[in-house]
XYZ file of C-alpha atoms in Angstrom:
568
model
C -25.686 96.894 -47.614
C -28.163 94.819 -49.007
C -26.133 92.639 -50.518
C -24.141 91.637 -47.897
C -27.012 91.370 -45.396
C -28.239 88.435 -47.992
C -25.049 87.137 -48.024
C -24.561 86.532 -44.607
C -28.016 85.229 -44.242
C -27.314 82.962 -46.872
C -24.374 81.312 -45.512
C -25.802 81.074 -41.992
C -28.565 78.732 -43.111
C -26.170 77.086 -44.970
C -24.149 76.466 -41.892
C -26.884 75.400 -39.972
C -28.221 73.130 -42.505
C -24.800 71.845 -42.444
C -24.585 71.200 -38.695
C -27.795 69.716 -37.973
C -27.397 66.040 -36.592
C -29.218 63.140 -38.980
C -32.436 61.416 -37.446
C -31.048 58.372 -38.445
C -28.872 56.095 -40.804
C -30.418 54.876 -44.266
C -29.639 51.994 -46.191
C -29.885 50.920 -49.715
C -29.860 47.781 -51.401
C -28.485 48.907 -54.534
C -24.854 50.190 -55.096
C -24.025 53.642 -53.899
C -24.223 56.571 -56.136
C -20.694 58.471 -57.429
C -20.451 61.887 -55.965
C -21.542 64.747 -58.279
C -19.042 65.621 -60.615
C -17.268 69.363 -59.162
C -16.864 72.020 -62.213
C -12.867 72.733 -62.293
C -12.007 75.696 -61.439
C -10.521 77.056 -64.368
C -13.702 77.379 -66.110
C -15.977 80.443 -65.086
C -19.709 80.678 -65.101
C -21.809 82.752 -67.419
C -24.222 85.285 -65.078
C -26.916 87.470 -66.263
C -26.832 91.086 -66.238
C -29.162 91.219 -63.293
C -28.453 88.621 -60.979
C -26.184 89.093 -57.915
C -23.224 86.728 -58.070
C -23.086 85.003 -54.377
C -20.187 85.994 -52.401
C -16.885 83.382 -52.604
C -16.913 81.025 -49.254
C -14.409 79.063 -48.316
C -15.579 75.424 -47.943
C -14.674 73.684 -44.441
C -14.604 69.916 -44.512
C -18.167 68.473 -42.513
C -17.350 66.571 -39.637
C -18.334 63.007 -40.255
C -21.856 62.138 -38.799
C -22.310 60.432 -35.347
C -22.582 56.964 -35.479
C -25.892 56.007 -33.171
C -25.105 52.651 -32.064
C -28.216 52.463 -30.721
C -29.929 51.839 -34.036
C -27.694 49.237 -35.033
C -28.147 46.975 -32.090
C -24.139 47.593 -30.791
C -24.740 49.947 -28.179
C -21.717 49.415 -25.525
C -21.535 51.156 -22.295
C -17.937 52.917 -21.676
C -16.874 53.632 -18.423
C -13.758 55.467 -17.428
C -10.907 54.172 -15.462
C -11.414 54.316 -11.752
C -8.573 53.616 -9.503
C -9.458 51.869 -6.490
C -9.986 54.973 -3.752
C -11.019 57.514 -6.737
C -14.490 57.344 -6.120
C -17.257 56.462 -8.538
C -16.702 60.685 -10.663
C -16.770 60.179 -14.264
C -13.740 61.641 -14.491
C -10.681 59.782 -14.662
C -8.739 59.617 -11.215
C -12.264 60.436 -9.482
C -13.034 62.568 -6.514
C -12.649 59.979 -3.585
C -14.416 56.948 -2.496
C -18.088 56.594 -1.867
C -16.907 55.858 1.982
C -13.295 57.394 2.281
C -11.465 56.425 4.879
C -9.040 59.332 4.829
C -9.096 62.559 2.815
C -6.189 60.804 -0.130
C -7.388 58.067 -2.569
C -3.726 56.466 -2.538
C -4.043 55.791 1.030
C -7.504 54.453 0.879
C -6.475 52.377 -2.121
C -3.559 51.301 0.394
C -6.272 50.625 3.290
C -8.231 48.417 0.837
C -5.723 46.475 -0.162
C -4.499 45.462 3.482
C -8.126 44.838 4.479
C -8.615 42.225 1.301
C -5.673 40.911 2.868
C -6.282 40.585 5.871
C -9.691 38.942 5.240
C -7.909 36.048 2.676
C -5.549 34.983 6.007
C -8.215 35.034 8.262
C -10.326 33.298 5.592
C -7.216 30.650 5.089
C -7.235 29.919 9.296
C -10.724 29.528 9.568
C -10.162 26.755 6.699
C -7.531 25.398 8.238
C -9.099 25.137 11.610
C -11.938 23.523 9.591
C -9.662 21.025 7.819
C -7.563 19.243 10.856
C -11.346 19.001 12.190
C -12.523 17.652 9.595
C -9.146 14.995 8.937
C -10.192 14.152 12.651
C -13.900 13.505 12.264
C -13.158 11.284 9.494
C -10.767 9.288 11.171
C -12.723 9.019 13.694
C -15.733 8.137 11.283
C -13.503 5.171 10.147
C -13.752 3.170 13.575
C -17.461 3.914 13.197
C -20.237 0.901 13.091
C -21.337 0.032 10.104
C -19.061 0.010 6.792
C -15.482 -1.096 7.017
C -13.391 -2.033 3.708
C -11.814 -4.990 4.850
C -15.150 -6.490 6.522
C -17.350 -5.585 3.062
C -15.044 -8.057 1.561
C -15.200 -10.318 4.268
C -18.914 -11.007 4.200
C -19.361 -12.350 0.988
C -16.821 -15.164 2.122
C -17.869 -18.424 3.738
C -17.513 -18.515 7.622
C -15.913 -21.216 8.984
C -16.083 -22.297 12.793
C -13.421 -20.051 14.787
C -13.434 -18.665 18.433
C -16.891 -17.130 20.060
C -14.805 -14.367 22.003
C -14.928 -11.683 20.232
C -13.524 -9.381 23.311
C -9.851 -10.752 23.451
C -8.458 -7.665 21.401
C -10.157 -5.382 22.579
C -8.573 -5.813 26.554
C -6.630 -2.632 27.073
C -3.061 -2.618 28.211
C -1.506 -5.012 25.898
C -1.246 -5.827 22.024
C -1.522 -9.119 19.967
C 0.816 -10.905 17.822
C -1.659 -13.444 15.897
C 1.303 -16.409 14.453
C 0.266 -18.955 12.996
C 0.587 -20.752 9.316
C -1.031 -19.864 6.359
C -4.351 -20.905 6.160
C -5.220 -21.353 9.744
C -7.704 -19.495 10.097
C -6.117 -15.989 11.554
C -8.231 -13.524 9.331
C -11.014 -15.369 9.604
C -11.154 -14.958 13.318
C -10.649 -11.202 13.211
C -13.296 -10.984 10.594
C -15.899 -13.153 12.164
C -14.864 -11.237 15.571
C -15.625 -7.468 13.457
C -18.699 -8.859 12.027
C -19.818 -9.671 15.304
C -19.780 -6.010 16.358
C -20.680 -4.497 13.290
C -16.731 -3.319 13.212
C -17.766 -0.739 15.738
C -14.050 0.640 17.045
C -11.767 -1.284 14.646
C -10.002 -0.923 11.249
C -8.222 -3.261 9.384
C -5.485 -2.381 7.212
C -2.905 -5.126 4.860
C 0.704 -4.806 4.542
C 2.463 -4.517 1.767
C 6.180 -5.465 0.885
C 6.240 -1.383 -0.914
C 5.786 0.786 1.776
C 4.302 3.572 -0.768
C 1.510 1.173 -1.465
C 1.470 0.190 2.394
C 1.455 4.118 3.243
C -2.170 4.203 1.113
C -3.496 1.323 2.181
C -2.458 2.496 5.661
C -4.797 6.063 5.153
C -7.910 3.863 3.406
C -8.276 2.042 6.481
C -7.966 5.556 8.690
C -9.949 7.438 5.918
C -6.405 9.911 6.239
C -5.986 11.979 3.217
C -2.370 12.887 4.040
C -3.093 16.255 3.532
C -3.473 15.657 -0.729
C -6.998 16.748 -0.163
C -6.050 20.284 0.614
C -6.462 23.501 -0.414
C -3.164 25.191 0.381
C -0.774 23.492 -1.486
C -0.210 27.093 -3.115
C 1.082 28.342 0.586
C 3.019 24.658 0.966
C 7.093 25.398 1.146
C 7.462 21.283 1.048
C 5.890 18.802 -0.329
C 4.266 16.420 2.409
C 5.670 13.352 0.394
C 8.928 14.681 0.197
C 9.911 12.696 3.307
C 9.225 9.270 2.362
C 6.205 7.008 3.398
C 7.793 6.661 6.707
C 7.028 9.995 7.893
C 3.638 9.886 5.803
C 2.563 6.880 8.362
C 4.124 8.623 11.337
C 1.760 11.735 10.737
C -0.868 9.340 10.237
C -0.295 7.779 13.520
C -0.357 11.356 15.613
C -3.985 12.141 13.548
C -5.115 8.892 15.239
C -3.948 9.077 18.404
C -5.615 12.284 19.076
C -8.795 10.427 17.200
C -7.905 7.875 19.969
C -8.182 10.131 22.869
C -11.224 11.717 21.872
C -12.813 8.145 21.169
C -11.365 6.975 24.644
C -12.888 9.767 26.524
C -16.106 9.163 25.190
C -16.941 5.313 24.864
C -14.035 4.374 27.643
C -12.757 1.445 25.535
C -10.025 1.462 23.199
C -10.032 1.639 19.288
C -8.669 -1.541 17.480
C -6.038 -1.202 14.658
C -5.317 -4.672 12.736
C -2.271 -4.745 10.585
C -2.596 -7.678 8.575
C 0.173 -10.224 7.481
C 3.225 -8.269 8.460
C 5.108 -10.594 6.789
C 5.232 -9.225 3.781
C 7.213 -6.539 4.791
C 11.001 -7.368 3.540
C 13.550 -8.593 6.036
C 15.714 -5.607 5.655
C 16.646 -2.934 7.517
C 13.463 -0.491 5.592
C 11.338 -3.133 6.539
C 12.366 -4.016 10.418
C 12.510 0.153 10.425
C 8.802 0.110 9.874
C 7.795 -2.840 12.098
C 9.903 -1.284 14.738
C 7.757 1.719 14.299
C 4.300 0.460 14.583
C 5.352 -1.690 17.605
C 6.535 1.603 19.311
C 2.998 3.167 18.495
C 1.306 -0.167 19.946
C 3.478 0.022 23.201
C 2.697 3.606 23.807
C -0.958 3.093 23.385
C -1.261 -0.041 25.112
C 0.307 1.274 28.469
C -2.164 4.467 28.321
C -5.288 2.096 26.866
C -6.616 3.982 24.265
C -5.816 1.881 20.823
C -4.922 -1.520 20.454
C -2.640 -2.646 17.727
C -2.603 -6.492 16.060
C -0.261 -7.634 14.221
C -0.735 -11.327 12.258
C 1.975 -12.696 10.508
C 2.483 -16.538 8.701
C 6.315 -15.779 9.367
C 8.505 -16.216 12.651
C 10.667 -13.327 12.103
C 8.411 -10.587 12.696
C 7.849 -11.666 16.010
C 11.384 -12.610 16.297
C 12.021 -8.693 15.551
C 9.737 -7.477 17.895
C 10.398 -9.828 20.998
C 13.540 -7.957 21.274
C 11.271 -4.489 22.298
C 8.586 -5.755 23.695
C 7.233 -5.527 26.974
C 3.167 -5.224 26.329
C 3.397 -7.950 23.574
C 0.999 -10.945 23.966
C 1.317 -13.604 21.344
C -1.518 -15.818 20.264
C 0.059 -19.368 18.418
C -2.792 -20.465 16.023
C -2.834 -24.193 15.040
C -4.743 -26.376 12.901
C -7.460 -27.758 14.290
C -7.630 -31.547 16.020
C -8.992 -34.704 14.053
C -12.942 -34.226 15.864
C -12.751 -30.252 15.274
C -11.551 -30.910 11.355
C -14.179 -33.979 11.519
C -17.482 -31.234 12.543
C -15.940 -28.584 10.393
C -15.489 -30.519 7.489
C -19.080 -32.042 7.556
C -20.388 -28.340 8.584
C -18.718 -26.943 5.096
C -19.539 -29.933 3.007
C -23.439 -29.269 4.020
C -22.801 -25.424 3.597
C -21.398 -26.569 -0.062
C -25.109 -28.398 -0.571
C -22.903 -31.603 -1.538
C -24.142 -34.961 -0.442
C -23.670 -35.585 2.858
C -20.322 -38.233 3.490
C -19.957 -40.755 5.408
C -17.933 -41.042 8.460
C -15.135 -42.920 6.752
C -15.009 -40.418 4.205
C -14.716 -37.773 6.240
C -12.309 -39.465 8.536
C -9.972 -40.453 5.042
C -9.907 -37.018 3.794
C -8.787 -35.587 6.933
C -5.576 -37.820 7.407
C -4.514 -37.121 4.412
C -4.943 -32.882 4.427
C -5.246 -32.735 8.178
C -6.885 -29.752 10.301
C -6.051 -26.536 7.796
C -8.866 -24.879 7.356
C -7.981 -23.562 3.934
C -7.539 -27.403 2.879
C -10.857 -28.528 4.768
C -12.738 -25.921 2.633
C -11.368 -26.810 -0.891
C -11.966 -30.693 -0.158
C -15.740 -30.291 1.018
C -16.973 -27.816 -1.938
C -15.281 -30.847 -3.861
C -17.883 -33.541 -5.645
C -15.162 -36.279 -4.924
C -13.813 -35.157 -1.459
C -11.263 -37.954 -1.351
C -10.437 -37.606 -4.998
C -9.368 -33.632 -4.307
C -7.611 -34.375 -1.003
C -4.764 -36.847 -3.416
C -4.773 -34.171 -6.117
C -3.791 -31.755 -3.406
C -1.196 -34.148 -2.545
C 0.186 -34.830 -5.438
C 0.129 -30.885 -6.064
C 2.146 -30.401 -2.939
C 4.788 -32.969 -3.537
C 5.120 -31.622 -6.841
C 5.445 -28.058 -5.515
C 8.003 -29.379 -2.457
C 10.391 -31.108 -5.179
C 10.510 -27.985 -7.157
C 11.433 -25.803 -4.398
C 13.943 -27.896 -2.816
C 14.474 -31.384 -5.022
C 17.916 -32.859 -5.180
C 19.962 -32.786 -7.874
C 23.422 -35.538 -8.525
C 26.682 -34.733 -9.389
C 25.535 -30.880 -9.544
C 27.095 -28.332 -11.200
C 29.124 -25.352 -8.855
C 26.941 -22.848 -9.987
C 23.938 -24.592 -8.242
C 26.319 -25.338 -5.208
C 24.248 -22.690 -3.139
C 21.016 -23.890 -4.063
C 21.681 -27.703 -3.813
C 23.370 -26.786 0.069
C 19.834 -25.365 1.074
C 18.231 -28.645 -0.609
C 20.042 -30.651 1.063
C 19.770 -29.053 4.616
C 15.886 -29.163 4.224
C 15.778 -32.587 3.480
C 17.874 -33.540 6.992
C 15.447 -31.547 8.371
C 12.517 -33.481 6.383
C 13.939 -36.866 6.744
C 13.877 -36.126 10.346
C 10.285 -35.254 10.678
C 9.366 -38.572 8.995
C 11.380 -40.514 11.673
C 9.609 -38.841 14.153
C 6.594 -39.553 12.574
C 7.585 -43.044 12.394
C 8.045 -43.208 15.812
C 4.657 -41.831 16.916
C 2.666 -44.373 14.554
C 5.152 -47.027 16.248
C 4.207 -45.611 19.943
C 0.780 -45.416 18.803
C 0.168 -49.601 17.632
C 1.815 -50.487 20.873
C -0.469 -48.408 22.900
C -3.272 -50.130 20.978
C -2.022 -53.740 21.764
C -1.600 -52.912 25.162
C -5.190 -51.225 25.354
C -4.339 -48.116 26.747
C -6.665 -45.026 26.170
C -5.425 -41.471 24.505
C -5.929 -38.385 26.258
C -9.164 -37.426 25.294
C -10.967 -40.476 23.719
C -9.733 -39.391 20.351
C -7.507 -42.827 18.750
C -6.838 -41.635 15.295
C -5.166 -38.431 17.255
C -1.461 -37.736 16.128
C 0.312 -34.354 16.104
C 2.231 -33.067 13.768
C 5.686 -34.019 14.532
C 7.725 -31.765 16.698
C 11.830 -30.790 17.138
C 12.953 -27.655 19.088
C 14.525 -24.619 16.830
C 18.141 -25.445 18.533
C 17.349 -29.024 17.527
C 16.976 -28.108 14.211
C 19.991 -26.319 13.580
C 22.180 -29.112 14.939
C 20.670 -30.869 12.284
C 20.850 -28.389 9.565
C 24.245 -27.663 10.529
C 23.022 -24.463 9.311
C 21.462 -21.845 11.472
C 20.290 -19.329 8.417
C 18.062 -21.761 6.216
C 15.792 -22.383 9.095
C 13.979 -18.790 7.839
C 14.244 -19.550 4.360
C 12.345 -22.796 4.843
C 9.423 -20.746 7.422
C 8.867 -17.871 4.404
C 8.085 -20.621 1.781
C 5.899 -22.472 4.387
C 7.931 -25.749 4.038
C 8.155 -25.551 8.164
C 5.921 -23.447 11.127
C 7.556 -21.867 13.835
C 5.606 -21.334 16.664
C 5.917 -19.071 19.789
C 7.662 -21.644 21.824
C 10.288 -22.148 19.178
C 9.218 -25.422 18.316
C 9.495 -26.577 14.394
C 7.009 -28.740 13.023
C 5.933 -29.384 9.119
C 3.903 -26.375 7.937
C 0.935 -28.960 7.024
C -0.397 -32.528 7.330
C 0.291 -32.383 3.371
C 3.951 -31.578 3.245
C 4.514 -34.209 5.718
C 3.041 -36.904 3.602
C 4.628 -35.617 0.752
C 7.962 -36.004 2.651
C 6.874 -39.160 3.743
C 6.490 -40.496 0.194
C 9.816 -39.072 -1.304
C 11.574 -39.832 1.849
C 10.217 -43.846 1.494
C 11.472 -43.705 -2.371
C 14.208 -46.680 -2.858
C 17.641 -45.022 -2.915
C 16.854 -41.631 -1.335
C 19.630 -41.844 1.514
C 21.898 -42.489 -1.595
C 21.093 -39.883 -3.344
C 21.277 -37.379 -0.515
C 24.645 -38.813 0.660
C 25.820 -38.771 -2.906
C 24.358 -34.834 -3.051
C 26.400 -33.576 -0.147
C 29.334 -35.390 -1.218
C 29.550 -33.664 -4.241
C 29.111 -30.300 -2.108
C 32.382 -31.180 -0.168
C 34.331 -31.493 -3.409
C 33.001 -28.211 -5.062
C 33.544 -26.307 -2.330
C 37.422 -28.625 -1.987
C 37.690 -27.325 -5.495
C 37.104 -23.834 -4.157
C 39.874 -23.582 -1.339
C 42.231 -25.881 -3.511
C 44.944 -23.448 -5.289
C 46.771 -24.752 -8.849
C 50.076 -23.715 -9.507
C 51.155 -24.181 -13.679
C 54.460 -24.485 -14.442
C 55.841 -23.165 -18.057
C 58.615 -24.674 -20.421
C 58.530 -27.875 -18.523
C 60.340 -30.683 -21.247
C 59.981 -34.276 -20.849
C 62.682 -35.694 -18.753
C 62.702 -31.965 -16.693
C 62.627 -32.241 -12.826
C 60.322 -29.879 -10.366
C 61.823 -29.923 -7.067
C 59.731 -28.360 -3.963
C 60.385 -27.542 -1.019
C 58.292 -26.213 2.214
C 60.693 -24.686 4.518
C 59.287 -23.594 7.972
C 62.134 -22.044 9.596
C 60.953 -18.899 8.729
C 59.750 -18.045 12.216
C 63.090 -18.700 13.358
C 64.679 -16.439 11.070
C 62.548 -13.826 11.614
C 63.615 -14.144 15.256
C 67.215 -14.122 14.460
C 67.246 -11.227 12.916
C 65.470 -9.076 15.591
């Protein structure tokens, strides 16, 4: 009894010495020691007579030891899975939320989820409401005093004398149609007229032959976004672009006109919209589509007052589109200005220029030969020589003129086309220079006689004029007429009267026209015309194995009307 009482007391403590957790983990710098070498089992132990051999226990393998994390510095905290609606338990699946809604945590998981939902589309309409607002207020913010794209360029240019009404677009119940050649001084006017009220209710936007590039310029001016700037393309079906730049501009236009409304009901004056040089836009059906749009826009708002459109266009076909439509449409011809206008203006930009101050005949010299253009006025008086840039122009002008439409003998058919147009424009040309002719002519005798011009002004004479059905009488060509207005060879004005596009091109026609053997060479030029285009109509028949001596009889037999009668 004895003996086993030890025994079991023995391996107790062993067990417990066995199970009792480490403090901590040691380390050593030096290698680890082998394991103790274990006797086999095949060889016994010697005992002494008296001691008490222990009793055999079977050895269990030790658990490893805990690893404390905490002592190394990689303590992590794990968490079981929670489904949503399981509660916060540490078991896995938990016992039910820490509010539940009902007594399952699939349905509250199910509840949860549709009130997430539910929060995310109320979330997205309150952001939507907030968006068209805000698309609104900065439209609105566009027609605002103060900054304006177009007029920050416009006021580092120089200002040159224009009209001192700066009211005339803004009358409500029509729209403007600004013609007028290039250079006349049509932007200038609008700018000077926006500077003049800080652009407070107008925006200016540019045309643009690409409609794309028209459709952003278009939104710059309106501060419009086209919806890009959004948040929900992820809940889009369609692209916005996906229906061209037409419909682009046509949402454009609805944003404004309810920016119009709002703007009408509160300052009780229309907004201003300028669409500059419309001209640009092709002459095809894409491009009379999106004039024809605009103008329908203008004619709405005009008749209920709260946005005026203006168009301004170097062209005559733009307003030759839109006369067909309109019934709200005022246009506004601008000319050049007269010889005492160009003589102040020129004198005015010459002082501007801080150039030494001309003389009178100077002055009066340089504007006969470039005339009233106010683009020409302002090259010639920031000029040292003023009369030695107004001949360079002129010579640059001729030059240009021959190039576009010089005559060329005994042409070739494949320039047949080209050398038809030339020779149209220069009827046209030749006849401007007989008019002119005849005004200098009506002009000397008026001077013998002693009779006073309208106005006091001597040295006054018009470009020459010759009605548009004149003109194609003369042409013999209806269709060139446009050709010759869109490379600013002629001006057509509201009243369809024709008239060289500048004082310039009608002394450079002058001066070709006055060359010895012109009316030759234009005779000889349309001449050759007629026979390339005889050429053309004439057929050539080639007959084969034709010997010398062999006879070609022909014969043109028109009976056979009468046969076909016959035989019915």
């Amino acid at each position: 009894m004895a003996s086993a009482a030890r025994t079991i007391c023995f391996s107790l403590a062993r067990h417990r010495v066995g199970i009792r957790p480490p403090l901590g983990r040691f380390y050593t710098e030096g290698p680890t020691p082998p394991p103790p070498k274990q006797q086999p089992p095949s060889q016994k132990q010697s005992h002494t007579p008296h001691s008490i051999p222990p009793a055999p226990v079977k050895k269990s393998p030790l658990p490893p030891p805990p690893r404390h994390e905490v002592h190394e510095g990689t303590a992590a905290i794990n968490i079981p899975f929670n489904p949503p609606g399981a509660g916060a338990g540490p078991n896995v699946g938990g016992s039910g939320s820490v509010f539940p809604l009902t007594s399952s945590p699939f349905l509250d998981a199910a509840l949860t989820t549709i009130i997430g939902l539910g929060m995310v589309f109320v979330g997205g309409i309150a952001y939507l409401k907030w968006y068209k607002k805000n698309v609104l207020d900065k439209i609105e913010a566009a027609f605002a005093p103060g900054y304006d794209p177009a007029l920050e360029l416009a006021t580092h240019q120089v200002k040159k004398p224009t009209t001192d009404d700066n009211d005339w677009c803004e009358e409500p119940g029509h729209y403007f149609v600004l013609l007028g050649p290039k250079g006349s001084g049509k932007g200038t006017m609008m700018f000077d007229s926006m500077a003049a009220i800080q652009a407070e209710g107008v925006s200016m936007c540019d045309a643009h032959p690409d409609l794309e590039v028209f459709r952003l310029r278009l939104g710059k001016a309106l501060n419009y976004e086209y919806n890009e700037d959004s948040q929900t393309g992820l809940f889009q079906r369609r692209d916005p672009r996906e229906g061209g730049p037409a419909l682009d501009i046509e949402r454009a236009m609805n944003k404004l006109e309810k920016v119009a409304l709002r703007s009408a009901r509160r300052t009780g004056r229309p907004l201003v919209l300028i669409i500059n040089n419309v001209h640009f836009f092709k002459n095809d059906d894409e491009g009379r589509n999106m004039l024809l749009q605009l103008q329908q826009r203008a004619e709405a708002w005009a008749a209920s007052g709260i946005l005026t459109l203006v168009f301004s266009t170097d062209d005559f076909w733009p307003f030759y589109v839109m006369r067909k439509s309109a019934s709200r449409m005022h246009v506004l011809s601008i000319y050049d200005l007269d010889t005492n206008e160009a003589l102040h203006a020129a004198n005015r930009m010459r002082i501007s220029a801080k150039r030494a101050a001309p003389t009178e005949e100077q002055l009066r010299e340089v504007v006969g030969i470039v005339g009233g253009r106010l683009s020409y006025l302002n090259k010639v008086s920031k000029a040292s020589g003023m009369n030695e840039m107004a001949n360079h122009m002129l010579e640059v002008e001729k030059a240009w003129l021959l190039s576009q439409i010089g005559l060329i003998p005994d042409c070739d058919d494949d320039v047949m086309d080209e050398q038809k147009w030339s020779s149209c424009s220069w009827l046209l040309l030749r006849e401007f220079v007989k008019v002119r002719q005849e005004q200098e002519e009506e002009k000397a005798k008026e001077i013998e006689a002693g009779v006073k011009r309208e106005g006091g002004n001597e040295d006054e004479l018009p470009l020459p004029v010759i009605p548009y059905w004149k003109c194609r009488q003369i042409m013999t060509r209806a269709d060139f007429l446009e050709e010759l207005d869109r490379a600013n060879i002629i001006a057509i004005d509201v009243h369809h009267n024709v008239r060289p596009d500048s004082m310039l091109i009608l002394h450079a026609a002058q001066q070709v026209v006055a060359e010895e053997g012109f009316d030759e060479l234009l005779d000889n030029v349309r001449d050759r015309i007629d026979e390339i285009e005889s050429l053309h109509r004439t057929r050539e028949l080639t007959f084969k194995d034709v010997d010398a001596g062999d006879k070609i009889r022909l014969s043109v037999d028109k009976g056979g009307a009468r046969l076909v009668e016959s035989s019915n």
